[in-house]
CSV table of C-alpha atoms in Angstrom, one decimal:
chain,number,residue,atom,x,y,z
A,1,MET,CA,-22.3,72.1,-27.7
A,2,ALA,CA,-22.7,68.8,-25.6
A,3,PHE,CA,-23.5,66.7,-28.4
A,4,SER,CA,-19.7,68.5,-30.3
A,5,ARG,CA,-17.8,67.8,-27.3
A,6,ILE,CA,-18.9,63.9,-28.1
A,7,SER,CA,-18.4,63.6,-31.2
A,8,LYS,CA,-14.6,64.6,-30.8
A,9,LEU,CA,-13.8,62.7,-28.3
A,10,ASP,CA,-11.2,60.0,-29.2
A,11,PRO,CA,-11.7,57.0,-30.1
A,12,PRO,CA,-11.0,53.7,-27.9
A,13,SER,CA,-7.1,53.3,-27.9
A,14,ARG,CA,-5.8,49.4,-28.9
A,15,GLY,CA,-4.3,48.5,-25.8
A,16,ILE,CA,-7.9,48.5,-24.1
A,17,PHE,CA,-9.0,46.1,-27.2
A,18,ARG,CA,-6.6,43.8,-26.7
A,19,LYS,CA,-6.8,43.6,-23.0
A,20,ALA,CA,-10.3,42.9,-23.5
A,21,ALA,CA,-9.3,40.1,-26.2
A,22,VAL,CA,-7.1,38.1,-23.5
A,23,MET,CA,-9.9,37.7,-21.5
A,24,LEU,CA,-12.0,37.2,-23.4
A,25,CYS,CA,-9.4,34.2,-24.6
A,26,SER,CA,-8.9,33.5,-20.9
A,27,LEU,CA,-12.3,33.0,-20.3
A,28,LEU,CA,-13.4,31.0,-23.2
A,29,THR,CA,-10.3,28.7,-22.3
A,30,SER,CA,-11.3,28.1,-18.3
A,31,LEU,CA,-14.8,27.5,-19.8
A,32,PHE,CA,-13.4,24.2,-22.3
A,33,LEU,CA,-11.2,23.0,-19.6
A,34,LEU,CA,-14.0,23.0,-17.1
A,35,HIS,CA,-16.3,21.2,-19.9
A,36,CYS,CA,-13.0,18.5,-20.2
A,37,LEU,CA,-13.4,17.9,-16.6
A,38,ALA,CA,-16.7,17.8,-16.6
A,39,ASP,CA,-16.8,15.0,-20.0
A,40,ARG,CA,-13.4,14.0,-19.0
A,41,CYS,CA,-11.9,14.8,-22.6
A,42,SER,CA,-14.5,12.3,-24.6
A,43,THR,CA,-14.5,14.2,-27.8
A,44,THR,CA,-15.6,10.9,-29.8
A,45,THR,CA,-18.3,9.5,-28.0
A,46,SER,CA,-20.4,10.1,-25.3
A,47,PRO,CA,-21.6,7.4,-22.9
A,48,SER,CA,-25.4,7.6,-22.2
A,49,PRO,CA,-27.2,9.1,-19.1
A,50,VAL,CA,-27.5,5.8,-17.5
A,51,LYS,CA,-23.7,4.8,-18.3
A,52,ALA,CA,-22.6,8.5,-17.0
A,53,SER,CA,-24.5,8.7,-14.1
A,54,SER,CA,-24.0,4.7,-12.9
A,55,SER,CA,-19.9,5.6,-13.0
A,56,ARG,CA,-19.9,9.1,-11.1
A,57,ALA,CA,-22.4,7.4,-8.7
A,58,THR,CA,-19.0,4.1,-8.9
A,59,GLY,CA,-16.4,6.9,-8.7
A,60,LEU,CA,-18.6,8.6,-5.1
A,61,PHE,CA,-18.6,5.2,-3.8
A,62,GLU,CA,-15.4,4.7,-4.0
A,63,ASP,CA,-14.0,8.3,-2.8
A,64,LEU,CA,-15.9,7.7,0.5
A,65,ARG,CA,-15.1,4.2,1.0
A,66,SER,CA,-11.3,5.4,0.0
A,67,LEU,CA,-12.1,8.6,2.7
A,68,ARG,CA,-14.0,6.1,5.5
A,69,THR,CA,-10.3,3.0,5.4
A,70,LYS,CA,-7.8,6.4,6.0
A,71,ARG,CA,-10.3,8.2,8.5
A,72,LEU,CA,-10.0,4.5,10.4
A,73,ALA,CA,-6.5,4.2,9.9
A,74,TYR,CA,-5.3,7.3,11.9
A,75,GLU,CA,-8.0,7.2,14.1
A,76,TRP,CA,-7.5,3.6,14.7
A,77,THR,CA,-3.2,4.2,14.9
A,78,ALA,CA,-4.1,8.2,16.7
A,79,GLY,CA,-1.2,9.2,19.6
A,80,SER,CA,2.3,9.0,20.0
A,81,GLU,CA,4.3,8.3,17.1
A,82,LEU,CA,6.8,5.3,17.7
A,83,MET,CA,10.3,6.3,18.9
A,84,GLY,CA,9.9,9.6,18.2
A,85,TYR,CA,10.6,8.8,14.3
A,86,THR,CA,8.5,9.7,11.7
A,87,PRO,CA,10.0,10.2,7.7
A,88,PRO,CA,9.5,13.6,6.9
A,89,ASP,CA,7.2,13.0,3.6
A,90,ILE,CA,4.5,11.8,5.2
A,91,VAL,CA,5.0,14.1,8.9
A,92,ALA,CA,4.1,16.9,6.0
A,93,SER,CA,1.2,15.1,4.5
A,94,ARG,CA,-0.4,13.4,7.4
A,95,LYS,CA,-2.8,12.1,5.0
A,96,VAL,CA,-2.5,8.7,7.2
A,97,SER,CA,-1.7,7.8,10.1
A,98,PRO,CA,2.3,8.9,10.5
A,99,ARG,CA,2.6,5.8,12.5
A,100,PHE,CA,2.3,3.6,9.1
A,101,ALA,CA,4.6,5.9,7.9
A,102,GLY,CA,7.0,3.5,5.4
A,103,LYS,CA,9.0,4.9,2.7
A,104,LEU,CA,7.1,5.9,0.1
A,105,SER,CA,7.0,6.5,-3.4
A,106,PRO,CA,7.1,9.7,-5.2
A,107,LEU,CA,3.2,10.7,-5.4
A,108,GLY,CA,1.4,9.4,-8.4
A,109,GLU,CA,4.4,6.8,-8.2
A,110,GLY,CA,3.7,2.5,-7.6
A,111,ARG,CA,1.2,0.8,-5.7
A,112,LYS,CA,0.4,-0.4,-2.8
A,113,LYS,CA,0.6,-4.0,-2.6
A,114,LEU,CA,-0.1,-7.0,0.2
A,115,PRO,CA,3.4,-7.7,1.5
A,116,GLN,CA,5.1,-10.3,0.5
A,117,ALA,CA,7.4,-10.9,3.6
A,118,LEU,CA,6.1,-10.7,7.2
A,119,ILE,CA,8.1,-10.4,10.4
A,120,ILE,CA,5.5,-12.3,12.9
A,121,GLY,CA,7.7,-12.9,16.4
A,122,VAL,CA,8.6,-12.7,18.4
A,123,LYS,CA,7.6,-9.9,21.2
A,124,LYS,CA,10.7,-9.3,23.2
A,125,GLY,CA,12.6,-10.8,20.6
A,126,GLY,CA,13.9,-7.4,18.7
A,127,THR,CA,11.5,-6.7,15.7
A,128,ARG,CA,11.2,-3.5,16.4
A,129,ALA,CA,15.0,-3.2,15.8
A,130,LEU,CA,14.8,-5.4,13.0
A,131,LEU,CA,12.2,-3.9,11.2
A,132,GLU,CA,14.1,-0.3,11.5
A,133,PHE,CA,17.4,-2.2,10.2
A,134,LEU,CA,15.6,-3.0,7.2
A,135,ARG,CA,14.3,0.2,6.5
A,136,VAL,CA,17.2,1.7,5.6
A,137,HIS,CA,17.7,-1.0,2.5
A,138,PRO,CA,16.1,1.5,-0.9
A,139,ASP,CA,14.0,-2.2,-2.2
A,140,ILE,CA,12.3,-2.5,1.0
A,141,ARG,CA,9.2,-0.6,1.9
A,142,ALA,CA,7.6,-1.0,5.6
A,143,VAL,CA,4.6,-0.1,7.6
A,144,GLY,CA,5.9,1.4,11.4
A,145,ALA,CA,3.3,0.5,13.0
A,146,GLU,CA,1.8,-2.8,13.9
A,147,PRO,CA,-1.3,-3.6,11.8
A,148,HIS,CA,-2.7,-6.7,13.6
A,149,PHE,CA,-4.3,-7.3,11.0
A,150,PHE,CA,-3.8,-11.3,11.1
A,151,ASP,CA,-4.7,-11.6,14.8
A,152,ARG,CA,-7.3,-8.6,15.9
A,153,ASN,CA,-8.1,-6.9,12.2
A,154,TYR,CA,-9.3,-9.7,9.9
A,155,GLU,CA,-12.3,-9.6,9.2
A,156,ASN,CA,-12.0,-5.9,7.7
A,157,GLY,CA,-10.9,-7.3,4.8
A,158,LEU,CA,-7.4,-8.0,2.3
A,159,GLU,CA,-8.3,-3.9,1.4
A,160,TRP,CA,-8.4,-2.6,4.6
A,161,TYR,CA,-4.7,-4.3,4.7
A,162,ARG,CA,-3.7,-2.9,1.8
A,163,GLU,CA,-4.3,0.6,2.4
A,164,LEU,CA,-2.0,0.3,5.3
A,165,MET,CA,0.9,-0.4,2.9
A,166,PRO,CA,3.4,2.2,1.6
A,167,LYS,CA,3.6,2.4,-2.2
A,168,THR,CA,5.8,0.4,-3.8
A,169,LEU,CA,7.7,0.3,-7.9
A,170,GLU,CA,8.5,-2.6,-9.5
A,171,GLY,CA,11.1,-4.5,-7.7
A,172,GLN,CA,11.1,-3.1,-4.2
A,173,ILE,CA,9.7,-5.4,-0.9
A,174,THR,CA,6.2,-5.0,0.8
A,175,MET,CA,6.7,-6.1,4.4
A,176,GLU,CA,4.9,-5.6,7.8
A,177,LYS,CA,5.7,-6.6,11.3
A,178,THR,CA,3.8,-7.9,14.1
A,179,PRO,CA,4.9,-10.2,17.0
A,180,SER,CA,2.0,-11.4,18.1
A,181,TYR,CA,1.1,-13.4,14.9
A,182,PHE,CA,3.8,-16.0,15.6
A,183,VAL,CA,1.7,-16.7,18.9
A,184,THR,CA,-1.5,-16.9,17.5
A,185,ARG,CA,-3.4,-19.9,15.7
A,186,GLU,CA,-5.0,-18.5,13.4
A,187,ALA,CA,-3.0,-16.4,12.3
A,188,PRO,CA,-0.7,-19.0,9.3
A,189,ALA,CA,-3.4,-20.6,7.9
A,190,ARG,CA,-5.0,-16.5,7.5
A,191,ILE,CA,-1.2,-15.8,6.0
A,192,SER,CA,-1.4,-18.9,3.6
A,193,ALA,CA,-4.7,-17.7,2.3
A,194,MET,CA,-3.7,-14.6,1.1
A,195,SER,CA,-0.5,-16.1,-0.6
A,196,ARG,CA,1.8,-18.8,0.0
A,197,ASP,CA,4.5,-17.5,-1.4
A,198,THR,CA,4.9,-15.1,1.9
A,199,LYS,CA,8.1,-15.4,3.3
A,200,VAL,CA,7.9,-14.9,7.3
A,201,ILE,CA,10.9,-13.7,9.8
A,202,VAL,CA,11.5,-14.4,13.5
A,203,VAL,CA,13.4,-13.1,15.6
A,204,VAL,CA,14.2,-15.4,18.5
A,205,ARG,CA,15.6,-14.5,22.2
A,206,ASP,CA,16.6,-16.3,25.3
A,207,PRO,CA,12.7,-17.6,26.4
A,208,VAL,CA,14.3,-16.6,29.6
A,209,THR,CA,15.2,-13.0,29.4
A,210,ARG,CA,12.3,-12.9,26.9
A,211,ALA,CA,10.2,-13.2,29.1
A,212,ILE,CA,11.8,-10.9,32.1
A,213,SER,CA,11.3,-8.2,29.6
A,214,ASP,CA,8.3,-8.9,28.6
A,215,TYR,CA,7.4,-8.5,32.5
A,216,THR,CA,9.3,-5.5,32.4
A,217,GLN,CA,7.2,-3.8,30.0
A,218,THR,CA,4.2,-4.4,31.8
A,219,LEU,CA,5.6,-3.8,34.8
A,220,SER,CA,5.9,0.3,33.2
A,221,LYS,CA,2.6,0.4,32.2
A,222,LYS,CA,1.0,-1.7,35.4
A,223,PRO,CA,3.5,-0.4,38.6
A,224,ASP,CA,0.6,-2.7,40.8
A,225,ILE,CA,1.1,-5.8,39.1
A,226,PRO,CA,2.1,-9.3,41.2
A,227,SER,CA,5.6,-10.4,41.5
A,228,PHE,CA,7.5,-11.9,38.0
A,229,GLU,CA,8.2,-14.8,40.8
A,230,SER,CA,4.3,-15.3,41.5
A,231,LEU,CA,3.4,-14.9,38.1
A,232,THR,CA,6.0,-17.3,36.8
A,233,PHE,CA,4.8,-20.9,39.7
A,234,LYS,CA,1.3,-22.3,39.6
A,235,ASN,CA,3.0,-23.2,42.5
A,236,ARG,CA,5.7,-22.2,43.8
A,237,THR,CA,6.8,-25.1,47.0
A,238,THR,CA,5.9,-27.6,44.0
A,239,GLY,CA,8.2,-25.8,41.3
A,240,LEU,CA,5.3,-25.9,38.2
A,241,ILE,CA,5.5,-23.4,36.4
A,242,ASP,CA,2.2,-21.6,34.9
A,243,THR,CA,2.7,-21.4,31.1
A,244,SER,CA,-1.1,-20.0,30.8
A,245,TRP,CA,0.8,-16.6,31.2
A,246,SER,CA,1.6,-15.2,28.3
A,247,ALA,CA,5.0,-13.8,29.1
A,248,ILE,CA,5.6,-17.7,29.8
A,249,GLN,CA,4.1,-19.2,26.9
A,250,ILE,CA,5.5,-16.9,23.8
A,251,GLY,CA,8.6,-18.8,24.7
A,252,ILE,CA,7.7,-22.4,23.8
A,253,TYR,CA,9.0,-21.7,20.4
A,254,ALA,CA,8.9,-25.4,19.2
A,255,LYS,CA,5.5,-25.8,20.0
A,256,HIS,CA,4.5,-22.4,17.8
A,257,LEU,CA,6.4,-23.5,14.7
A,258,ASP,CA,5.0,-26.6,14.6
A,259,ASN,CA,1.8,-24.5,14.0
A,260,TRP,CA,3.2,-23.0,11.1
A,261,LEU,CA,5.4,-26.0,9.9
A,262,GLN,CA,1.5,-26.8,9.0
A,263,TYR,CA,0.7,-24.1,5.9
A,264,PHE,CA,4.8,-22.8,5.5
A,265,PRO,CA,7.9,-24.8,4.6
A,266,MET,CA,10.6,-24.2,6.6
A,267,LYS,CA,12.5,-22.9,3.5
A,268,GLN,CA,9.9,-20.3,3.6
A,269,ILE,CA,10.8,-19.2,7.6
A,270,LEU,CA,13.5,-17.5,8.8
A,271,PHE,CA,14.9,-16.9,12.6
A,272,VAL,CA,16.8,-14.3,13.2
A,273,SER,CA,18.8,-14.3,16.2
A,274,GLY,CA,18.3,-11.7,18.7
A,275,GLU,CA,21.1,-11.6,20.9
A,276,ARG,CA,23.5,-11.4,17.9
A,277,LEU,CA,21.4,-9.1,16.2
A,278,ILE,CA,22.5,-6.9,19.0
A,279,SER,CA,26.2,-8.1,19.1
A,280,ASP,CA,26.4,-8.5,14.8
A,281,PRO,CA,23.3,-6.5,13.1
A,282,ALA,CA,25.9,-6.5,9.9
A,283,GLY,CA,25.4,-10.1,10.0
A,284,GLU,CA,22.4,-11.4,10.6
A,285,LEU,CA,21.1,-8.2,8.4
A,286,GLY,CA,23.1,-10.5,5.4
A,287,ARG,CA,21.2,-13.0,6.4
A,288,VAL,CA,17.5,-11.7,6.0
A,289,GLN,CA,18.8,-10.0,2.9
A,290,ASP,CA,19.9,-13.1,1.2
A,291,PHE,CA,16.7,-14.9,2.5
A,292,LEU,CA,14.4,-12.0,0.9
A,293,GLY,CA,16.5,-11.9,-2.5
A,294,LEU,CA,18.4,-8.6,-1.9
A,295,LYS,CA,21.8,-7.1,-2.5
A,296,ARG,CA,23.2,-7.4,0.8
A,297,ILE,CA,23.0,-3.2,1.1
A,298,ILE,CA,23.1,-2.9,4.8
A,299,THR,CA,26.2,-4.0,5.8
A,300,ASP,CA,28.9,-2.8,9.2
A,301,LYS,CA,29.4,0.9,7.7
A,302,HIS,CA,25.1,1.7,8.8
A,303,PHE,CA,25.9,0.6,12.7
A,304,TYR,CA,27.2,2.3,15.2
A,305,PHE,CA,26.7,0.8,19.5
A,306,ASN,CA,25.5,3.0,22.0
A,307,GLN,CA,27.0,2.1,24.9
A,308,THR,CA,24.5,3.8,27.1
A,309,LYS,CA,21.6,1.5,25.6
A,310,GLY,CA,23.6,-1.2,25.2
A,311,PHE,CA,22.2,-2.2,21.8
A,312,PRO,CA,23.3,-1.0,17.9
A,313,CYS,CA,22.3,2.0,15.8
A,314,LEU,CA,21.7,3.8,13.0
A,315,LYS,CA,24.0,6.1,11.6
A,316,LYS,CA,21.5,7.8,9.4
A,317,ALA,CA,18.2,6.2,9.9
A,318,GLU,CA,15.7,5.6,6.6
A,319,GLY,CA,14.3,9.2,6.1
A,320,SER,CA,16.9,11.7,7.7
A,321,SER,CA,20.2,12.3,7.3
A,322,LYS,CA,20.9,12.4,11.6
A,323,PRO,CA,22.0,9.2,13.6
A,324,HIS,CA,18.9,6.9,14.9
A,325,CYS,CA,18.9,4.7,17.7
A,326,LEU,CA,15.3,3.1,18.4
A,327,GLY,CA,13.4,5.1,21.6
A,328,LYS,CA,13.1,5.3,25.3
A,329,THR,CA,11.1,2.2,25.5
A,330,LYS,CA,13.6,-0.4,24.1
A,331,GLY,CA,16.4,-1.1,26.6
A,332,ARG,CA,14.9,-0.6,30.4
A,333,THR,CA,16.4,-2.0,32.7
A,334,HIS,CA,15.3,-5.5,34.1
A,335,PRO,CA,13.8,-5.7,37.8
A,336,ASN,CA,16.6,-8.4,39.5
A,337,ILE,CA,14.7,-11.5,39.4
A,338,ASP,CA,15.7,-14.6,42.3
A,339,PRO,CA,18.3,-17.0,40.8
A,340,GLU,CA,16.5,-20.3,41.6
A,341,VAL,CA,13.5,-18.9,39.2
A,342,VAL,CA,15.6,-18.0,36.9
A,343,GLN,CA,17.2,-21.7,37.1
A,344,ARG,CA,13.6,-23.6,37.1
A,345,LEU,CA,12.9,-21.5,34.2
A,346,ARG,CA,16.1,-22.5,32.1
A,347,ASP,CA,14.8,-26.6,33.3
A,348,PHE,CA,11.9,-25.6,32.0
A,349,TYR,CA,12.6,-24.5,28.6
A,350,ARG,CA,15.4,-27.0,28.4
A,351,PRO,CA,13.9,-29.9,26.2
A,352,PHE,CA,11.4,-27.1,24.1
A,353,ASN,CA,15.0,-25.2,23.0
A,354,MET,CA,16.4,-29.1,22.2
A,355,LYS,CA,13.4,-29.7,20.1
A,356,PHE,CA,13.4,-26.2,18.7
A,357,TYR,CA,17.2,-26.3,17.3
A,358,GLN,CA,16.7,-29.4,16.1
A,359,MET,CA,13.8,-27.8,13.9
A,360,THR,CA,15.5,-25.2,13.1
A,361,GLY,CA,18.8,-26.8,11.9
A,362,ARG,CA,20.5,-23.8,14.5
A,363,PHE,CA,22.0,-23.8,17.7
A,364,PHE,CA,21.3,-20.7,19.6
A,365,GLY,CA,23.2,-21.6,22.4
A,366,TRP,CA,20.6,-20.5,25.7
A,367,ASP,CA,21.2,-23.1,27.6
A,368,ASP,CA,25.0,-22.7,27.9
């Protein structure tokens, strides 16, 4: 009886056969794709086991080195982001420290190149403002943070340096800014060794005002430092200026320029006025764009003057649709300095300024 019931059961439906066939095809397709990925779809010739093993070992080494480089970059630059601004594409990925956020090309496009142009100085001259303004240009890709490669990290090598750069397309310029390069004796030779065609930009400012601004920045971090007046002089009675103090030494522009001219012709060096960068940002940016061989895209329409901060801001920052000003660390109120000390500093800098005017062929008006 039981056998007769079994013999009367309906045969499996065609739907079940179809599903089984689809599942089998999917499984076979998956296995084929895995095979292709493992062998890199090499259906014509198969590399010898020794070559394949060597290739995979090399690839593994390169991957490990890349991961190590990215980890070092992230650890080196971890912390608060400059000016509270990070391009959104970098915020989303976080694969590399957001402080190195330049204007990246879409995923898979472009390649990382060593910079063709550098903002090399000077500290407290307006380098951050210049970099942020330049990043609006579609043909400029720039690292957000200061790599300090040619002064502090040179032993890491050019490949380490290249890894910090954003991807660029053909015709785009890679840039970075580290203001201490201008006063680092070894920097010109090292940059020239990378490329003799590198263009360098120096933002300069009244050396007296620059020194006070430099001191103000240090004071905000170390409130217990001596007064500006006591640091300025080796001997207040004789009026001998202490040129070993970095705040004073940086402003002797002619001395530092002499070092750079041993490796770069003047035609490859552009001097930007820090004062005019505030009073006429579009004008100074026009000169920079010309120097870099770029179309003048950044104009007056990109700026508005912020009365509270006392300097120009961008109507639309790179990677954002909102207005953008430099952070709270910019535009600090300077302490009151004894007018006699200020005058002695002006007298000290005057001959160096005059030589600098002659060397650059530009009058900056710091001695009026």
